[in-house]
Short mmCIF file of C-alpha atoms in Angstrom, two decimals:
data_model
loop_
_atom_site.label_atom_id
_atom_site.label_comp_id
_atom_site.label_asym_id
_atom_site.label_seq_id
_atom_site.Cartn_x
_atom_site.Cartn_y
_atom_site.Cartn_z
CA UNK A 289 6.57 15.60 16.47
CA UNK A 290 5.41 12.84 15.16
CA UNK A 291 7.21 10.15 13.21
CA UNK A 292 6.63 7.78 9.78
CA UNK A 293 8.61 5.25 7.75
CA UNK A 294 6.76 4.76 4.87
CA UNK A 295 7.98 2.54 1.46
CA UNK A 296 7.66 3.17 -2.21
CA UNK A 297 7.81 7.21 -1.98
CA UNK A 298 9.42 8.15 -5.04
CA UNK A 299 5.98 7.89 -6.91
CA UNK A 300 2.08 7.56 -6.23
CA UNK A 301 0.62 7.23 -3.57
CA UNK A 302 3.88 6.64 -0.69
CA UNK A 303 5.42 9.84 -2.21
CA UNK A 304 2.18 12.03 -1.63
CA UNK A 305 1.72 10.55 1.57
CA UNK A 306 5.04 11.78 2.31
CA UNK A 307 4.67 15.62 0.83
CA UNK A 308 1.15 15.38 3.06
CA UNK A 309 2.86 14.03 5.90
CA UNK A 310 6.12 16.92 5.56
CA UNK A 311 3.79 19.69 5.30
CA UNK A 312 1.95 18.56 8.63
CA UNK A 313 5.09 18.43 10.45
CA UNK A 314 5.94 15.22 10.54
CA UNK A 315 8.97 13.78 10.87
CA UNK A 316 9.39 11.22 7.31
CA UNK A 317 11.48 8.72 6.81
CA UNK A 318 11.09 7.02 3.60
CA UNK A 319 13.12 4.16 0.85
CA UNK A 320 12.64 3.50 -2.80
CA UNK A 321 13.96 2.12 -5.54
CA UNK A 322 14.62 5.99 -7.03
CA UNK A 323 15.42 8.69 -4.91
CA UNK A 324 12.40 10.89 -3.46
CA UNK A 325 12.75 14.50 -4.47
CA UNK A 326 10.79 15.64 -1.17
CA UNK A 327 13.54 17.77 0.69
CA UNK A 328 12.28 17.01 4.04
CA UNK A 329 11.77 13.58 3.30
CA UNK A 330 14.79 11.23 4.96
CA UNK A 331 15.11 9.00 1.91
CA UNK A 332 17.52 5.80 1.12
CA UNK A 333 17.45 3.87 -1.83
CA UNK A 334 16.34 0.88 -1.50
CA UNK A 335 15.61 -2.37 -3.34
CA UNK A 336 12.95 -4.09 -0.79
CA UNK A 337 13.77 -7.49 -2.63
CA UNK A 338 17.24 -7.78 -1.81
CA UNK A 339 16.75 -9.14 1.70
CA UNK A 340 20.45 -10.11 2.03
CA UNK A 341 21.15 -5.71 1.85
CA UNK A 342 18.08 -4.77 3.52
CA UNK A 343 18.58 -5.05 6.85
CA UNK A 344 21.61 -3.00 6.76
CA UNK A 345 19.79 -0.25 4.71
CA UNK A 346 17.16 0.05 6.98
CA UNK A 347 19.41 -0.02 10.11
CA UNK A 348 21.38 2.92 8.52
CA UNK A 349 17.69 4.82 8.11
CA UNK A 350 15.91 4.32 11.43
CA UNK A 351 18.42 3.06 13.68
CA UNK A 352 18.33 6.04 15.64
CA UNK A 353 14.88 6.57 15.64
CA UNK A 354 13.17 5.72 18.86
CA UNK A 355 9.52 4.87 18.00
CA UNK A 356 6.85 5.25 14.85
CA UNK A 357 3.87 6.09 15.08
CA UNK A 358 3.30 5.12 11.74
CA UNK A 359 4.72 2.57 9.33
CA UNK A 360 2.98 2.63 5.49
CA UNK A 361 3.90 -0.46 3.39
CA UNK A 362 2.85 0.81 0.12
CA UNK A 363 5.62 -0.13 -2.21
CA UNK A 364 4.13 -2.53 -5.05
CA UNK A 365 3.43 -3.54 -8.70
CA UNK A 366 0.72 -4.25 -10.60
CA UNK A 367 1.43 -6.68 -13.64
CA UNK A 368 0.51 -7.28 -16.19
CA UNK A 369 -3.65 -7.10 -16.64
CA UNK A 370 -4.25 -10.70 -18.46
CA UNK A 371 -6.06 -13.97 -18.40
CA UNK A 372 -4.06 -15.91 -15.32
CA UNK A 373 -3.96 -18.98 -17.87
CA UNK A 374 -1.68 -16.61 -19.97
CA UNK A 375 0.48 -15.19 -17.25
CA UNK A 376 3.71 -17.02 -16.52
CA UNK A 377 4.48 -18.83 -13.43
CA UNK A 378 7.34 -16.52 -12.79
CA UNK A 379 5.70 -13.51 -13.65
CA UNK A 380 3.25 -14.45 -10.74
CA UNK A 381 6.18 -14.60 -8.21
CA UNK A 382 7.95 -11.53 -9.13
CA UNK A 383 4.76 -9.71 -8.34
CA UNK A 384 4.18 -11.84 -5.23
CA UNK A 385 7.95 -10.76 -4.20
CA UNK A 386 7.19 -7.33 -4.40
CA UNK A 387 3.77 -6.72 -2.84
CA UNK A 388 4.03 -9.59 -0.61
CA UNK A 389 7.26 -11.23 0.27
CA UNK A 390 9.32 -7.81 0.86
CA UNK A 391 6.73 -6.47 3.27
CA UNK A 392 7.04 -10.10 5.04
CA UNK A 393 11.16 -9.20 5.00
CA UNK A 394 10.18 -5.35 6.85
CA UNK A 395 7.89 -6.70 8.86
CA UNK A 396 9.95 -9.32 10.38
CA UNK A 397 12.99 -6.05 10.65
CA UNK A 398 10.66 -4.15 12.81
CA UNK A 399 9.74 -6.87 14.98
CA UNK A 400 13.56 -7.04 15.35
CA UNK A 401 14.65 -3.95 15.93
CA UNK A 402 11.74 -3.90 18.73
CA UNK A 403 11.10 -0.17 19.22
CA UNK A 404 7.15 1.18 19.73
CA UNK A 405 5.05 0.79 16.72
CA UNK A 406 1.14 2.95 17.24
CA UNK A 407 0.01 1.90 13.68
CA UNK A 408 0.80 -0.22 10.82
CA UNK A 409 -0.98 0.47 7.29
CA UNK A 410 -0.17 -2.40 4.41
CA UNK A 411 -1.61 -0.85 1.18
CA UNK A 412 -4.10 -3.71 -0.54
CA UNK A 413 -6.44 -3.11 -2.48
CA UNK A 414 -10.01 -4.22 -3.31
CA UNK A 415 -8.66 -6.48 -6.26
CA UNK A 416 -8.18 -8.56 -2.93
CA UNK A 417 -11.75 -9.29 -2.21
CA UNK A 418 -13.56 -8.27 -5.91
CA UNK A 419 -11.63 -11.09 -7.78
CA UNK A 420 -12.14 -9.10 -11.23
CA UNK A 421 -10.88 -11.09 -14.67
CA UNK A 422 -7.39 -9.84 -15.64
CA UNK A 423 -6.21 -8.83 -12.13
CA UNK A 424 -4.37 -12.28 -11.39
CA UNK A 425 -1.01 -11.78 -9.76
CA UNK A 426 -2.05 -8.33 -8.26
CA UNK A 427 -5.19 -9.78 -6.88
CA UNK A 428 -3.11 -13.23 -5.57
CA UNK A 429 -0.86 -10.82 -3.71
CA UNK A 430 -2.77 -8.43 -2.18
CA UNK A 431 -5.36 -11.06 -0.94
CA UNK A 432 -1.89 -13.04 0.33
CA UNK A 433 -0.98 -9.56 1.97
CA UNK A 434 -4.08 -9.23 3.94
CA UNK A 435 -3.90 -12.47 5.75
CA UNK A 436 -0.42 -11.33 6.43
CA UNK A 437 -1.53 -8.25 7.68
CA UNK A 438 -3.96 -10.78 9.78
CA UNK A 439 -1.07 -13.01 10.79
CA UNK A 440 1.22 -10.14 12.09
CA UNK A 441 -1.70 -8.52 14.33
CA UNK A 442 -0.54 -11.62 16.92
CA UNK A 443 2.88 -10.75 16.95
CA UNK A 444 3.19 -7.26 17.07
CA UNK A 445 0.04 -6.80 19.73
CA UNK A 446 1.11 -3.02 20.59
CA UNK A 447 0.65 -2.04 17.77
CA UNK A 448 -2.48 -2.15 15.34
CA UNK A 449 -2.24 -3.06 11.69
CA UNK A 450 -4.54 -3.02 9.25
CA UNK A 451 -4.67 -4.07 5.37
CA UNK A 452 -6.16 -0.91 3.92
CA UNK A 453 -7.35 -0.26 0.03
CA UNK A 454 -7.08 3.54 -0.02
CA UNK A 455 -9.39 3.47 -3.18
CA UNK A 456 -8.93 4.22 -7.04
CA UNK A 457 -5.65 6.97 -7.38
CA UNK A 458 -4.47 8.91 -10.51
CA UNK A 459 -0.86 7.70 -10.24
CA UNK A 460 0.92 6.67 -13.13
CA UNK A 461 -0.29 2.95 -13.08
CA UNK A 462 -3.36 4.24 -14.15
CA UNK A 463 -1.35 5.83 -17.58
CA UNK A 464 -1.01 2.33 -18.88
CA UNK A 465 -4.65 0.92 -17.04
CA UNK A 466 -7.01 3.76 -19.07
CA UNK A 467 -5.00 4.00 -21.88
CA UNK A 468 -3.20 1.05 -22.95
CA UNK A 469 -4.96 -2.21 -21.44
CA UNK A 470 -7.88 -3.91 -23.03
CA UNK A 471 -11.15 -2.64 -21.56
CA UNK A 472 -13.27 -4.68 -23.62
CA UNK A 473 -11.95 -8.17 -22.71
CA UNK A 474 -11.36 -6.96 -18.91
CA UNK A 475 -14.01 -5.41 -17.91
CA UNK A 476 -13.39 -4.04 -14.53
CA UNK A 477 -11.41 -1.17 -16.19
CA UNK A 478 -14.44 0.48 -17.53
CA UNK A 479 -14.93 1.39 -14.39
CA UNK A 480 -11.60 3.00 -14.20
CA UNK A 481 -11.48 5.12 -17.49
CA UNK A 482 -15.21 6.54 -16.15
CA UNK A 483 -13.44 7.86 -12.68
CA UNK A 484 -10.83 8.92 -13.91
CA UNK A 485 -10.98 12.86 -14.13
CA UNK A 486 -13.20 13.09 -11.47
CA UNK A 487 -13.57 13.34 -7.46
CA UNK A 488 -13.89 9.53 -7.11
CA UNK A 489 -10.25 9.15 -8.76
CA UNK A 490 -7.92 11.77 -6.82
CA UNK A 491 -4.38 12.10 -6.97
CA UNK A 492 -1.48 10.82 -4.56
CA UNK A 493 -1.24 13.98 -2.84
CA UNK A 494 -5.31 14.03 -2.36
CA UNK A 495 -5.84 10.44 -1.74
CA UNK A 496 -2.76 10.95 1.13
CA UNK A 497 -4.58 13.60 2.94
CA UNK A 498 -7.86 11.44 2.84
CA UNK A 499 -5.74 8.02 3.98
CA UNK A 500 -4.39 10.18 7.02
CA UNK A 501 -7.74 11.61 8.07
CA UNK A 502 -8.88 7.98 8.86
CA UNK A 503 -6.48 6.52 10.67
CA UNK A 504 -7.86 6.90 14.20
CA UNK A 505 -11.16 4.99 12.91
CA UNK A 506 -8.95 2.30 11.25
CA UNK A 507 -8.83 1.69 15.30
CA UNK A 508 -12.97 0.99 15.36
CA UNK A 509 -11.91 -2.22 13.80
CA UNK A 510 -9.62 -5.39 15.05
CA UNK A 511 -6.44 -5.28 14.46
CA UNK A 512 -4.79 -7.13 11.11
CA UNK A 513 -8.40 -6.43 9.61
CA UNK A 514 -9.06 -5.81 5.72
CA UNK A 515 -10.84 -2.39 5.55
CA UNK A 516 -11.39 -0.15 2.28
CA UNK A 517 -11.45 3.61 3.18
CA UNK A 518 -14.73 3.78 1.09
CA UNK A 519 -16.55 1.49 3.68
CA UNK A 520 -15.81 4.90 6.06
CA UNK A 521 -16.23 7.67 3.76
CA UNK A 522 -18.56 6.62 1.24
CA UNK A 523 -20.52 3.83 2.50
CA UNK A 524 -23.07 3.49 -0.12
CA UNK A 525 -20.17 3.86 -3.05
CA UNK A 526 -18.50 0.48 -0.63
CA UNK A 527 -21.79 -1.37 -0.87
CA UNK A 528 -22.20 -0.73 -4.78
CA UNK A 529 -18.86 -1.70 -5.59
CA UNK A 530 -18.55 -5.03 -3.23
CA UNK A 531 -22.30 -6.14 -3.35
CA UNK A 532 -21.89 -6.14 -7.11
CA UNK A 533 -18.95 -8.19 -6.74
CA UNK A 534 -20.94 -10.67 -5.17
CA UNK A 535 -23.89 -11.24 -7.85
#
């Protein structure tokens, strides 16, 4: 049987990965801020942020597990969508605490607690590369998180990590991003409110099932590499969406 530890999986996308994962038979171990309802799921709350507590809370959940073949750091926050030269200093480092600085604090647990690791996913996003107006602290963080996911590819060499967007997902983020947020003064969520409803915007338990069907090819490229799962399953949607970044 195989075996995951996987963050954030009381919502989105980390709790469908973990319904996906269940149903296949895997063995899921999972912590979140709010319980996961998943009865299969081995679940501890867990505030990633409180680094003093956390090694203790994730010595109580996967001390006696022997090895992983999977670890998913997918816990994160968006923001707020505004103009950076409106968004507080320390709203920039709470987000940077979250989606960065807590998967630094995991990361460093693992390499700790020293037990085999086959794969590492850290969930970006392409508001990493695409640098769209409104996006600031997300963006910031999940461009800071792929160089960690670089970084941490020469310390954990057994194992192979990659930073990996998993694409556009109907998850409750996207409540307040196609319904609330200003679409006319940031424009990259047009592109949002158009997919949403439709194959290109599935939801957590879909978008799980089509993160888990790539993870051998994740392999095809270095480890601690950025890749977005559309470069693999929809390379000409990839190419639209980056190369248009670029003009």
């Amino acid at each position: 049987m195989k075996t995951t530890f996987i963050t954030g999986t009381s919502s989105g996308l980390g709790r469908g990965l973990a319904e996906y994962l269940s149903r296949e038979d895997w063995r899921v171990y999972g912590c979140s801020r709010r319980s996961c309802d998943l009865p299969d799921v081995r679940d501890r709350i867990c505030d990633l942020t409180d680094y003093d507590n956390l090694p203790a809370a994730l010595e109580a959940l996967l001390g006696d597990v022997a090895a992983l073949d999977l670890v998913v750091l997918n816990a994160g926050i968006l923001g707020e969508i505004r103009d950076l030269t409106e968004t507080p200093l320390d709203d920039l480092k709470q987000v940077m605490e979250v989606n960065l600085w807590a998967n630094k604090a995991v990361m460093d647990w693992l390499h700790d607690w020293g037990r085999p690791i086959d794969q590492v996913l850290m969930i970006s996003s392409g508001a990493a590369v695409l640098g769209n107006k409104g996006w600031g602290g997300y963006a910031l963080s999940k461009a800071a998180l792929n160089m960690l996911a670089r970084l941490y590819a020469h310390e954990f060499p057994q194992t192979h990590i990659a930073a990996v967007a998993p694409g556009i997902i109907d998850t409750a983020m996207m409540d307040h991003l196609c319904e609330e947020a200003d679409a006319e003064t940031f424009p990259a969520l047009k592109r949002l409110r158009e997919a949403r409803g439709t194959e290109a915007m599935p939801g957590p338990l879909a978008a799980a099932e089509r993160l888990i069907s790539i993870l051998p090819r994740l392999k095809d490229w270095p480890s601690g590499s950025f890749v977005d799962i559309r470069e693999i399953l929809d390379p000409e949607a990839h190419a639209r969406l980056y190369g248009a970044a670029g003009n």
